[in-house]
């Protein structure tokens, strides 16, 4: 009975265009089977086509509003970080209390989230971020970042195609031939590879860049043309196969290496991330200025600050004739699949985090340590602290 004595709370996600839910009836039933009491705010799963009656059938208690969820729950389970609730003129952090547990995608290194993270610490909330789960074999079932990256890579290309003013595939007509769109994916991790696969299915000519040799080989397997960055593996590869933050001089070299391909592309998908750190700026304003009118950039990395210097968080804008999509919650536009994946990842993470009703906060644990954000009134997440220091400087 791992969760015996604990009350878990599932509030409605209030971020604009966020249609996911942190727990579906299937995982609610698993929590209850392991001794938890589960509170679900009415209509929390409706946008993902999980309705109140199905949660009741799974054993959850449906409560009328978020106040009831936050007031009564020991553990708050969210998809996205706490938000400012415009309808009630208050921030969700104001509903939280000392000792309460929060598990969500907090993206604590993102400058836009620093105030929220500090507020959580000041209120004594013990918080964990799912984007900190390491890429190791026994954490695969908890790896929500990988799951959501798969969804984001697919949907990012679909969103770009919707904004693009031309057809994606090579098309022969009676009056001439329409050339295929050129798609450049920067960052061939899980999201990037899914983006390449989707763009390929839509008939585009694909290009890819990544500073990790293994990622480059995977991009080649999808028949993408590789743009070499020249970054040595000892500088580029971090723990678990993730990319490392590059020294400034190497970052400039990478920018220069990709510049011409960015400029001639119809679609640029940006998904280069460094776990727990601010995303590197790879596409400069000068590159955007050189792109063709009507080109599209989708900055999947925006949750961690973004890979394009001109991306505006949560907005789609047109700058220098280029549409730049900075949607913060791209997987939220595919709510059924995304909620199914996320809720199962969350269940496995909590099963590891909580033993006999006790939430573990061992900072030396290889999974708990990288995910812990605030504890004992302090910010303890290394990436957040580093990013906050950079912003202050």
PDB file of C-alpha atoms in Angstrom, residues 45-345:
ATOM      1  CA  UNK A  45     -10.203  15.497 -17.666  1.00  0.00           C
ATOM      2  CA  UNK A  46     -12.971  16.683 -19.954  1.00  0.00           C
ATOM      3  CA  UNK A  47     -10.732  18.205 -22.634  1.00  0.00           C
ATOM      4  CA  UNK A  48      -8.936  14.847 -22.905  1.00  0.00           C
ATOM      5  CA  UNK A  49     -12.308  13.043 -23.065  1.00  0.00           C
ATOM      6  CA  UNK A  50     -12.188  11.674 -19.534  1.00  0.00           C
ATOM      7  CA  UNK A  51     -15.369  12.682 -17.766  1.00  0.00           C
ATOM      8  CA  UNK A  52     -16.365  13.008 -14.119  1.00  0.00           C
ATOM      9  CA  UNK A  53     -18.484   9.846 -14.137  1.00  0.00           C
ATOM     10  CA  UNK A  54     -15.541   7.721 -15.270  1.00  0.00           C
ATOM     11  CA  UNK A  55     -13.397   9.146 -12.463  1.00  0.00           C
ATOM     12  CA  UNK A  56     -16.144   8.347  -9.967  1.00  0.00           C
ATOM     13  CA  UNK A  57     -16.306   4.802 -11.300  1.00  0.00           C
ATOM     14  CA  UNK A  58     -12.534   4.549 -10.735  1.00  0.00           C
ATOM     15  CA  UNK A  59     -13.063   5.545  -7.076  1.00  0.00           C
ATOM     16  CA  UNK A  60     -12.187   9.245  -7.127  1.00  0.00           C
ATOM     17  CA  UNK A  61     -14.079  11.968  -5.311  1.00  0.00           C
ATOM     18  CA  UNK A  62     -15.154  14.782  -7.625  1.00  0.00           C
ATOM     19  CA  UNK A  63     -14.781  18.205  -5.991  1.00  0.00           C
ATOM     20  CA  UNK A  64     -16.281  21.455  -7.318  1.00  0.00           C
ATOM     21  CA  UNK A  65     -13.241  23.725  -7.568  1.00  0.00           C
ATOM     22  CA  UNK A  66      -9.469  24.040  -7.318  1.00  0.00           C
ATOM     23  CA  UNK A  67      -9.683  25.551  -3.824  1.00  0.00           C
ATOM     24  CA  UNK A  68     -11.001  22.238  -2.510  1.00  0.00           C
ATOM     25  CA  UNK A  69      -8.269  20.287  -4.289  1.00  0.00           C
ATOM     26  CA  UNK A  70      -5.400  22.427  -2.991  1.00  0.00           C
ATOM     27  CA  UNK A  71      -6.866  22.734   0.503  1.00  0.00           C
ATOM     28  CA  UNK A  72      -7.435  19.017   1.084  1.00  0.00           C
ATOM     29  CA  UNK A  73      -4.672  17.267  -0.886  1.00  0.00           C
ATOM     30  CA  UNK A  74      -1.306  16.214   0.522  1.00  0.00           C
ATOM     31  CA  UNK A  75       0.120  15.816  -2.977  1.00  0.00           C
ATOM     32  CA  UNK A  76      -0.814  18.002  -5.953  1.00  0.00           C
ATOM     33  CA  UNK A  77      -0.379  16.375  -9.357  1.00  0.00           C
ATOM     34  CA  UNK A  78      -0.238  18.750 -12.310  1.00  0.00           C
ATOM     35  CA  UNK A  79       0.926  18.645 -15.889  1.00  0.00           C
ATOM     36  CA  UNK A  80       2.288  22.188 -16.104  1.00  0.00           C
ATOM     37  CA  UNK A  81       3.821  24.501 -13.527  1.00  0.00           C
ATOM     38  CA  UNK A  82       1.506  26.627 -11.332  1.00  0.00           C
ATOM     39  CA  UNK A  83      -0.018  29.477 -13.308  1.00  0.00           C
ATOM     40  CA  UNK A  84      -1.608  32.842 -12.659  1.00  0.00           C
ATOM     41  CA  UNK A  85      -5.375  32.375 -12.711  1.00  0.00           C
ATOM     42  CA  UNK A  86      -6.698  35.425 -14.546  1.00  0.00           C
ATOM     43  CA  UNK A  87     -10.323  34.527 -13.803  1.00  0.00           C
ATOM     44  CA  UNK A  88      -9.659  34.695 -10.045  1.00  0.00           C
ATOM     45  CA  UNK A  89      -6.814  37.231 -10.067  1.00  0.00           C
ATOM     46  CA  UNK A  90      -4.447  34.979  -8.127  1.00  0.00           C
ATOM     47  CA  UNK A  91      -1.584  32.572  -8.689  1.00  0.00           C
ATOM     48  CA  UNK A  92      -1.937  28.852  -8.031  1.00  0.00           C
ATOM     49  CA  UNK A  93       1.090  29.015  -5.737  1.00  0.00           C
ATOM     50  CA  UNK A  94      -1.014  31.144  -3.369  1.00  0.00           C
ATOM     51  CA  UNK A  95      -3.218  28.091  -2.780  1.00  0.00           C
ATOM     52  CA  UNK A  96      -0.316  25.938  -1.621  1.00  0.00           C
ATOM     53  CA  UNK A  97       0.948  25.437   1.937  1.00  0.00           C
ATOM     54  CA  UNK A  98       4.045  24.411   3.835  1.00  0.00           C
ATOM     55  CA  UNK A  99       4.848  20.729   3.527  1.00  0.00           C
ATOM     56  CA  UNK A 100       2.517  20.157   0.590  1.00  0.00           C
ATOM     57  CA  UNK A 101       3.994  18.128  -2.262  1.00  0.00           C
ATOM     58  CA  UNK A 102       3.864  19.271  -5.885  1.00  0.00           C
ATOM     59  CA  UNK A 103       4.799  17.097  -8.870  1.00  0.00           C
ATOM     60  CA  UNK A 104       4.616  18.560 -12.384  1.00  0.00           C
ATOM     61  CA  UNK A 105       6.661  19.842 -15.288  1.00  0.00           C
ATOM     62  CA  UNK A 106       8.101  22.892 -13.497  1.00  0.00           C
ATOM     63  CA  UNK A 107      10.912  23.743 -15.943  1.00  0.00           C
ATOM     64  CA  UNK A 108      12.696  25.552 -13.096  1.00  0.00           C
ATOM     65  CA  UNK A 109      15.639  26.766 -15.190  1.00  0.00           C
ATOM     66  CA  UNK A 110      13.405  28.766 -17.526  1.00  0.00           C
ATOM     67  CA  UNK A 111      13.666  32.475 -16.631  1.00  0.00           C
ATOM     68  CA  UNK A 112       9.889  32.822 -16.967  1.00  0.00           C
ATOM     69  CA  UNK A 113       9.467  30.393 -14.057  1.00  0.00           C
ATOM     70  CA  UNK A 114      12.029  31.759 -11.587  1.00  0.00           C
ATOM     71  CA  UNK A 115       9.527  33.848  -9.635  1.00  0.00           C
ATOM     72  CA  UNK A 116       7.156  30.893  -9.390  1.00  0.00           C
ATOM     73  CA  UNK A 117       9.943  28.610  -8.131  1.00  0.00           C
ATOM     74  CA  UNK A 118      11.003  31.143  -5.492  1.00  0.00           C
ATOM     75  CA  UNK A 119       7.376  31.463  -4.381  1.00  0.00           C
ATOM     76  CA  UNK A 120       7.123  27.706  -3.945  1.00  0.00           C
ATOM     77  CA  UNK A 121      10.243  27.767  -1.789  1.00  0.00           C
ATOM     78  CA  UNK A 122       8.997  30.687   0.303  1.00  0.00           C
ATOM     79  CA  UNK A 123       5.721  28.887   0.947  1.00  0.00           C
ATOM     80  CA  UNK A 124       7.558  25.748   2.071  1.00  0.00           C
ATOM     81  CA  UNK A 125       6.268  23.558  -0.747  1.00  0.00           C
ATOM     82  CA  UNK A 126       8.274  20.419  -1.542  1.00  0.00           C
ATOM     83  CA  UNK A 127       8.302  20.312  -5.327  1.00  0.00           C
ATOM     84  CA  UNK A 128       9.550  17.904  -7.975  1.00  0.00           C
ATOM     85  CA  UNK A 129       9.930  18.491 -11.699  1.00  0.00           C
ATOM     86  CA  UNK A 130       9.376  15.640 -14.124  1.00  0.00           C
ATOM     87  CA  UNK A 131      11.691  17.170 -16.716  1.00  0.00           C
ATOM     88  CA  UNK A 132      14.531  16.247 -14.350  1.00  0.00           C
ATOM     89  CA  UNK A 133      14.006  12.474 -14.586  1.00  0.00           C
ATOM     90  CA  UNK A 134      17.341  11.094 -15.840  1.00  0.00           C
ATOM     91  CA  UNK A 135      17.612   8.974 -18.960  1.00  0.00           C
ATOM     92  CA  UNK A 136      18.616   5.721 -17.264  1.00  0.00           C
ATOM     93  CA  UNK A 137      17.216   2.251 -17.797  1.00  0.00           C
ATOM     94  CA  UNK A 138      15.246   1.907 -14.557  1.00  0.00           C
ATOM     95  CA  UNK A 139      13.689   5.364 -14.954  1.00  0.00           C
ATOM     96  CA  UNK A 140      12.295   4.808 -18.444  1.00  0.00           C
ATOM     97  CA  UNK A 141       8.736   4.272 -17.244  1.00  0.00           C
ATOM     98  CA  UNK A 142       8.894   7.635 -15.397  1.00  0.00           C
ATOM     99  CA  UNK A 143      10.387   9.596 -18.281  1.00  0.00           C
ATOM    100  CA  UNK A 144       7.556  11.997 -19.058  1.00  0.00           C
ATOM    101  CA  UNK A 145       9.911  14.342 -20.895  1.00  0.00           C
ATOM    102  CA  UNK A 146      10.624  11.661 -23.493  1.00  0.00           C
ATOM    103  CA  UNK A 147       6.944  10.801 -23.776  1.00  0.00           C
ATOM    104  CA  UNK A 148       5.928  14.414 -24.278  1.00  0.00           C
ATOM    105  CA  UNK A 149       8.822  15.026 -26.652  1.00  0.00           C
ATOM    106  CA  UNK A 150       7.455  12.283 -28.895  1.00  0.00           C
ATOM    107  CA  UNK A 151       4.094  14.052 -29.006  1.00  0.00           C
ATOM    108  CA  UNK A 152       5.668  17.507 -29.404  1.00  0.00           C
ATOM    109  CA  UNK A 153       7.835  16.427 -32.334  1.00  0.00           C
ATOM    110  CA  UNK A 154       4.835  15.099 -34.201  1.00  0.00           C
ATOM    111  CA  UNK A 155       2.520  17.996 -33.434  1.00  0.00           C
ATOM    112  CA  UNK A 156       5.218  20.627 -33.999  1.00  0.00           C
ATOM    113  CA  UNK A 157       5.534  19.633 -37.657  1.00  0.00           C
ATOM    114  CA  UNK A 158       1.750  19.501 -38.055  1.00  0.00           C
ATOM    115  CA  UNK A 159       1.498  23.026 -36.598  1.00  0.00           C
ATOM    116  CA  UNK A 160       4.236  24.270 -38.917  1.00  0.00           C
ATOM    117  CA  UNK A 161       2.567  22.714 -41.958  1.00  0.00           C
ATOM    118  CA  UNK A 162      -0.677  24.429 -40.981  1.00  0.00           C
ATOM    119  CA  UNK A 163       1.061  27.841 -40.958  1.00  0.00           C
ATOM    120  CA  UNK A 164       3.123  27.252 -44.100  1.00  0.00           C
ATOM    121  CA  UNK A 165       1.752  28.825 -47.258  1.00  0.00           C
ATOM    122  CA  UNK A 166       2.906  26.030 -49.558  1.00  0.00           C
ATOM    123  CA  UNK A 167       2.488  22.276 -49.914  1.00  0.00           C
ATOM    124  CA  UNK A 168       4.961  20.001 -48.174  1.00  0.00           C
ATOM    125  CA  UNK A 169       5.475  17.269 -50.818  1.00  0.00           C
ATOM    126  CA  UNK A 170       6.860  17.522 -54.357  1.00  0.00           C
ATOM    127  CA  UNK A 171       3.741  18.034 -56.456  1.00  0.00           C
ATOM    128  CA  UNK A 172       3.453  17.772 -60.229  1.00  0.00           C
ATOM    129  CA  UNK A 173       0.629  19.736 -61.837  1.00  0.00           C
ATOM    130  CA  UNK A 174      -0.514  20.540 -65.376  1.00  0.00           C
ATOM    131  CA  UNK A 175       1.082  23.975 -65.123  1.00  0.00           C
ATOM    132  CA  UNK A 176       4.334  22.966 -63.542  1.00  0.00           C
ATOM    133  CA  UNK A 177       6.017  21.392 -60.551  1.00  0.00           C
ATOM    134  CA  UNK A 178       5.765  22.574 -56.961  1.00  0.00           C
ATOM    135  CA  UNK A 179       9.031  21.800 -55.130  1.00  0.00           C
ATOM    136  CA  UNK A 180       9.018  20.033 -51.752  1.00  0.00           C
ATOM    137  CA  UNK A 181       9.337  22.014 -48.556  1.00  0.00           C
ATOM    138  CA  UNK A 182      12.717  21.998 -46.850  1.00  0.00           C
ATOM    139  CA  UNK A 183      12.535  21.154 -43.145  1.00  0.00           C
ATOM    140  CA  UNK A 184      15.499  21.678 -40.819  1.00  0.00           C
ATOM    141  CA  UNK A 185      15.380  19.991 -37.411  1.00  0.00           C
ATOM    142  CA  UNK A 186      17.890  21.298 -34.876  1.00  0.00           C
ATOM    143  CA  UNK A 187      18.234  18.844 -32.026  1.00  0.00           C
ATOM    144  CA  UNK A 188      17.734  15.219 -33.073  1.00  0.00           C
ATOM    145  CA  UNK A 189      16.617  13.880 -29.730  1.00  0.00           C
ATOM    146  CA  UNK A 190      13.256  12.225 -29.209  1.00  0.00           C
ATOM    147  CA  UNK A 191      11.243  15.273 -30.331  1.00  0.00           C
ATOM    148  CA  UNK A 192      13.552  15.968 -33.250  1.00  0.00           C
ATOM    149  CA  UNK A 193      13.483  12.401 -34.525  1.00  0.00           C
ATOM    150  CA  UNK A 194       9.694  12.305 -34.348  1.00  0.00           C
ATOM    151  CA  UNK A 195       9.625  15.641 -36.200  1.00  0.00           C
ATOM    152  CA  UNK A 196      11.874  14.229 -38.919  1.00  0.00           C
ATOM    153  CA  UNK A 197       9.711  11.123 -39.253  1.00  0.00           C
ATOM    154  CA  UNK A 198       6.544  13.211 -39.509  1.00  0.00           C
ATOM    155  CA  UNK A 199       8.031  15.647 -42.018  1.00  0.00           C
ATOM    156  CA  UNK A 200       9.259  12.711 -44.080  1.00  0.00           C
ATOM    157  CA  UNK A 201       5.762  11.216 -44.149  1.00  0.00           C
ATOM    158  CA  UNK A 202       4.450  14.579 -45.355  1.00  0.00           C
ATOM    159  CA  UNK A 203       6.930  14.576 -48.242  1.00  0.00           C
ATOM    160  CA  UNK A 204       9.439  17.220 -47.147  1.00  0.00           C
ATOM    161  CA  UNK A 205      13.173  17.239 -47.791  1.00  0.00           C
ATOM    162  CA  UNK A 206      14.754  16.921 -44.361  1.00  0.00           C
ATOM    163  CA  UNK A 207      17.925  18.348 -42.836  1.00  0.00           C
ATOM    164  CA  UNK A 208      19.100  17.757 -39.263  1.00  0.00           C
ATOM    165  CA  UNK A 209      21.783  18.947 -36.874  1.00  0.00           C
ATOM    166  CA  UNK A 210      22.839  17.702 -33.455  1.00  0.00           C
ATOM    167  CA  UNK A 211      26.039  17.932 -31.457  1.00  0.00           C
ATOM    168  CA  UNK A 212      25.835  14.251 -30.414  1.00  0.00           C
ATOM    169  CA  UNK A 213      27.161  11.615 -32.855  1.00  0.00           C
ATOM    170  CA  UNK A 214      24.575   9.014 -31.795  1.00  0.00           C
ATOM    171  CA  UNK A 215      21.717  11.437 -32.470  1.00  0.00           C
ATOM    172  CA  UNK A 216      23.217  12.242 -35.868  1.00  0.00           C
ATOM    173  CA  UNK A 217      23.258   8.543 -36.761  1.00  0.00           C
ATOM    174  CA  UNK A 218      19.614   8.207 -35.777  1.00  0.00           C
ATOM    175  CA  UNK A 219      18.728  11.200 -37.941  1.00  0.00           C
ATOM    176  CA  UNK A 220      20.580   9.587 -40.852  1.00  0.00           C
ATOM    177  CA  UNK A 221      18.444   6.473 -40.423  1.00  0.00           C
ATOM    178  CA  UNK A 222      15.444   8.672 -41.261  1.00  0.00           C
ATOM    179  CA  UNK A 223      17.246   9.812 -44.436  1.00  0.00           C
ATOM    180  CA  UNK A 224      17.834  13.333 -43.190  1.00  0.00           C
ATOM    181  CA  UNK A 225      20.723  15.282 -44.693  1.00  0.00           C
ATOM    182  CA  UNK A 226      23.122  16.098 -41.863  1.00  0.00           C
ATOM    183  CA  UNK A 227      24.437  19.580 -41.165  1.00  0.00           C
ATOM    184  CA  UNK A 228      27.737  19.038 -39.354  1.00  0.00           C
ATOM    185  CA  UNK A 229      28.348  21.238 -36.321  1.00  0.00           C
ATOM    186  CA  UNK A 230      31.956  20.234 -35.698  1.00  0.00           C
ATOM    187  CA  UNK A 231      31.484  20.079 -31.920  1.00  0.00           C
ATOM    188  CA  UNK A 232      33.710  17.345 -30.375  1.00  0.00           C
ATOM    189  CA  UNK A 233      31.933  14.533 -28.446  1.00  0.00           C
ATOM    190  CA  UNK A 234      33.910  15.191 -25.249  1.00  0.00           C
ATOM    191  CA  UNK A 235      32.386  18.677 -25.144  1.00  0.00           C
ATOM    192  CA  UNK A 236      28.904  17.811 -26.385  1.00  0.00           C
ATOM    193  CA  UNK A 237      27.788  14.652 -24.557  1.00  0.00           C
ATOM    194  CA  UNK A 238      26.633  14.650 -20.948  1.00  0.00           C
ATOM    195  CA  UNK A 239      25.273  12.060 -18.533  1.00  0.00           C
ATOM    196  CA  UNK A 240      22.757   9.635 -19.970  1.00  0.00           C
ATOM    197  CA  UNK A 241      23.488  10.653 -23.554  1.00  0.00           C
ATOM    198  CA  UNK A 242      21.917  14.093 -23.217  1.00  0.00           C
ATOM    199  CA  UNK A 243      23.580  17.155 -24.710  1.00  0.00           C
ATOM    200  CA  UNK A 244      25.774  19.312 -22.467  1.00  0.00           C
ATOM    201  CA  UNK A 245      25.738  23.086 -22.283  1.00  0.00           C
ATOM    202  CA  UNK A 246      28.464  24.278 -24.658  1.00  0.00           C
ATOM    203  CA  UNK A 247      31.158  26.801 -23.824  1.00  0.00           C
ATOM    204  CA  UNK A 248      30.399  30.139 -25.474  1.00  0.00           C
ATOM    205  CA  UNK A 249      32.993  29.798 -28.233  1.00  0.00           C
ATOM    206  CA  UNK A 250      31.579  26.416 -29.298  1.00  0.00           C
ATOM    207  CA  UNK A 251      28.036  27.738 -29.191  1.00  0.00           C
ATOM    208  CA  UNK A 252      29.076  30.459 -31.653  1.00  0.00           C
ATOM    209  CA  UNK A 253      30.605  27.804 -33.899  1.00  0.00           C
ATOM    210  CA  UNK A 254      27.397  25.799 -33.842  1.00  0.00           C
ATOM    211  CA  UNK A 255      25.380  28.913 -34.738  1.00  0.00           C
ATOM    212  CA  UNK A 256      27.646  29.582 -37.693  1.00  0.00           C
ATOM    213  CA  UNK A 257      27.481  25.933 -38.823  1.00  0.00           C
ATOM    214  CA  UNK A 258      23.690  25.919 -39.054  1.00  0.00           C
ATOM    215  CA  UNK A 259      23.188  29.495 -40.291  1.00  0.00           C
ATOM    216  CA  UNK A 260      22.901  28.891 -44.036  1.00  0.00           C
ATOM    217  CA  UNK A 261      20.592  25.888 -43.647  1.00  0.00           C
ATOM    218  CA  UNK A 262      18.306  27.878 -41.336  1.00  0.00           C
ATOM    219  CA  UNK A 263      18.143  30.715 -43.876  1.00  0.00           C
ATOM    220  CA  UNK A 264      17.130  28.517 -46.815  1.00  0.00           C
ATOM    221  CA  UNK A 265      14.626  26.330 -44.923  1.00  0.00           C
ATOM    222  CA  UNK A 266      10.862  26.629 -45.202  1.00  0.00           C
ATOM    223  CA  UNK A 267      10.347  25.115 -41.743  1.00  0.00           C
ATOM    224  CA  UNK A 268      12.778  25.069 -38.817  1.00  0.00           C
ATOM    225  CA  UNK A 269      11.945  22.826 -35.853  1.00  0.00           C
ATOM    226  CA  UNK A 270      13.985  23.706 -32.754  1.00  0.00           C
ATOM    227  CA  UNK A 271      14.259  21.037 -30.074  1.00  0.00           C
ATOM    228  CA  UNK A 272      17.785  21.357 -28.665  1.00  0.00           C
ATOM    229  CA  UNK A 273      17.663  20.991 -24.892  1.00  0.00           C
ATOM    230  CA  UNK A 274      20.125  20.594 -22.050  1.00  0.00           C
ATOM    231  CA  UNK A 275      18.417  18.845 -19.094  1.00  0.00           C
ATOM    232  CA  UNK A 276      17.766  21.213 -16.215  1.00  0.00           C
ATOM    233  CA  UNK A 277      19.404  24.169 -17.975  1.00  0.00           C
ATOM    234  CA  UNK A 278      18.316  27.113 -20.083  1.00  0.00           C
ATOM    235  CA  UNK A 279      17.993  26.055 -23.712  1.00  0.00           C
ATOM    236  CA  UNK A 280      20.846  27.333 -25.911  1.00  0.00           C
ATOM    237  CA  UNK A 281      20.030  30.157 -28.334  1.00  0.00           C
ATOM    238  CA  UNK A 282      20.974  28.703 -31.717  1.00  0.00           C
ATOM    239  CA  UNK A 283      18.914  30.776 -34.152  1.00  0.00           C
ATOM    240  CA  UNK A 284      19.756  34.472 -33.983  1.00  0.00           C
ATOM    241  CA  UNK A 285      17.748  37.452 -35.186  1.00  0.00           C
ATOM    242  CA  UNK A 286      20.184  37.829 -38.067  1.00  0.00           C
ATOM    243  CA  UNK A 287      19.323  34.301 -39.249  1.00  0.00           C
ATOM    244  CA  UNK A 288      15.594  34.968 -39.016  1.00  0.00           C
ATOM    245  CA  UNK A 289      16.016  38.187 -40.969  1.00  0.00           C
ATOM    246  CA  UNK A 290      17.654  36.183 -43.746  1.00  0.00           C
ATOM    247  CA  UNK A 291      14.882  33.580 -44.026  1.00  0.00           C
ATOM    248  CA  UNK A 292      12.283  33.617 -46.799  1.00  0.00           C
ATOM    249  CA  UNK A 293       9.013  35.421 -46.173  1.00  0.00           C
ATOM    250  CA  UNK A 294       6.405  32.882 -45.117  1.00  0.00           C
ATOM    251  CA  UNK A 295       8.885  30.511 -43.484  1.00  0.00           C
ATOM    252  CA  UNK A 296       7.940  28.970 -40.138  1.00  0.00           C
ATOM    253  CA  UNK A 297       9.902  28.304 -36.942  1.00  0.00           C
ATOM    254  CA  UNK A 298       8.471  26.052 -34.226  1.00  0.00           C
ATOM    255  CA  UNK A 299      10.456  26.464 -31.001  1.00  0.00           C
ATOM    256  CA  UNK A 300       9.720  23.272 -29.083  1.00  0.00           C
ATOM    257  CA  UNK A 301      12.446  24.269 -26.593  1.00  0.00           C
ATOM    258  CA  UNK A 302      10.473  27.292 -25.349  1.00  0.00           C
ATOM    259  CA  UNK A 303       9.636  25.674 -21.993  1.00  0.00           C
ATOM    260  CA  UNK A 304      13.325  26.035 -21.156  1.00  0.00           C
ATOM    261  CA  UNK A 305      13.759  29.472 -22.688  1.00  0.00           C
ATOM    262  CA  UNK A 306      13.789  28.618 -26.400  1.00  0.00           C
ATOM    263  CA  UNK A 307      16.377  28.050 -29.137  1.00  0.00           C
ATOM    264  CA  UNK A 308      15.435  31.141 -31.158  1.00  0.00           C
ATOM    265  CA  UNK A 309      16.304  34.630 -29.974  1.00  0.00           C
ATOM    266  CA  UNK A 310      12.966  36.002 -31.216  1.00  0.00           C
ATOM    267  CA  UNK A 311      10.563  33.393 -29.844  1.00  0.00           C
ATOM    268  CA  UNK A 312       7.919  34.809 -27.511  1.00  0.00           C
ATOM    269  CA  UNK A 313       6.828  32.383 -24.819  1.00  0.00           C
ATOM    270  CA  UNK A 314       3.297  31.134 -25.329  1.00  0.00           C
ATOM    271  CA  UNK A 315       2.713  33.204 -28.481  1.00  0.00           C
ATOM    272  CA  UNK A 316       2.779  32.880 -32.252  1.00  0.00           C
ATOM    273  CA  UNK A 317       4.306  35.982 -33.829  1.00  0.00           C
ATOM    274  CA  UNK A 318       5.508  37.143 -37.226  1.00  0.00           C
ATOM    275  CA  UNK A 319       8.925  38.773 -37.289  1.00  0.00           C
ATOM    276  CA  UNK A 320      10.871  39.714 -40.415  1.00  0.00           C
ATOM    277  CA  UNK A 321       8.208  37.865 -42.421  1.00  0.00           C
ATOM    278  CA  UNK A 322       8.758  34.604 -40.516  1.00  0.00           C
ATOM    279  CA  UNK A 323       6.079  32.960 -38.355  1.00  0.00           C
ATOM    280  CA  UNK A 324       7.595  31.930 -35.017  1.00  0.00           C
ATOM    281  CA  UNK A 325       5.528  29.548 -32.896  1.00  0.00           C
ATOM    282  CA  UNK A 326       6.355  29.654 -29.182  1.00  0.00           C
ATOM    283  CA  UNK A 327       3.503  27.480 -27.894  1.00  0.00           C
ATOM    284  CA  UNK A 328       4.495  26.344 -24.403  1.00  0.00           C
ATOM    285  CA  UNK A 329       2.361  23.254 -24.324  1.00  0.00           C
ATOM    286  CA  UNK A 330       2.479  21.626 -27.746  1.00  0.00           C
ATOM    287  CA  UNK A 331       1.653  18.134 -26.379  1.00  0.00           C
ATOM    288  CA  UNK A 332      -1.476  19.717 -24.879  1.00  0.00           C
ATOM    289  CA  UNK A 333      -2.876  19.919 -28.404  1.00  0.00           C
ATOM    290  CA  UNK A 334      -2.877  16.092 -28.552  1.00  0.00           C
ATOM    291  CA  UNK A 335      -4.583  15.572 -25.185  1.00  0.00           C
ATOM    292  CA  UNK A 336      -5.738  11.971 -25.365  1.00  0.00           C
ATOM    293  CA  UNK A 337      -2.416  10.395 -26.281  1.00  0.00           C
ATOM    294  CA  UNK A 338      -0.424  12.880 -24.213  1.00  0.00           C
ATOM    295  CA  UNK A 339      -2.549  12.398 -21.087  1.00  0.00           C
ATOM    296  CA  UNK A 340      -2.346   8.620 -21.370  1.00  0.00           C
ATOM    297  CA  UNK A 341       1.449   8.748 -21.588  1.00  0.00           C
ATOM    298  CA  UNK A 342       1.926  11.453 -18.949  1.00  0.00           C
ATOM    299  CA  UNK A 343      -0.387   9.878 -16.379  1.00  0.00           C
ATOM    300  CA  UNK A 344       1.388   6.531 -16.592  1.00  0.00           C
ATOM    301  CA  UNK A 345       4.809   8.200 -16.319  1.00  0.00           C
TER     302      UNK A 345
END
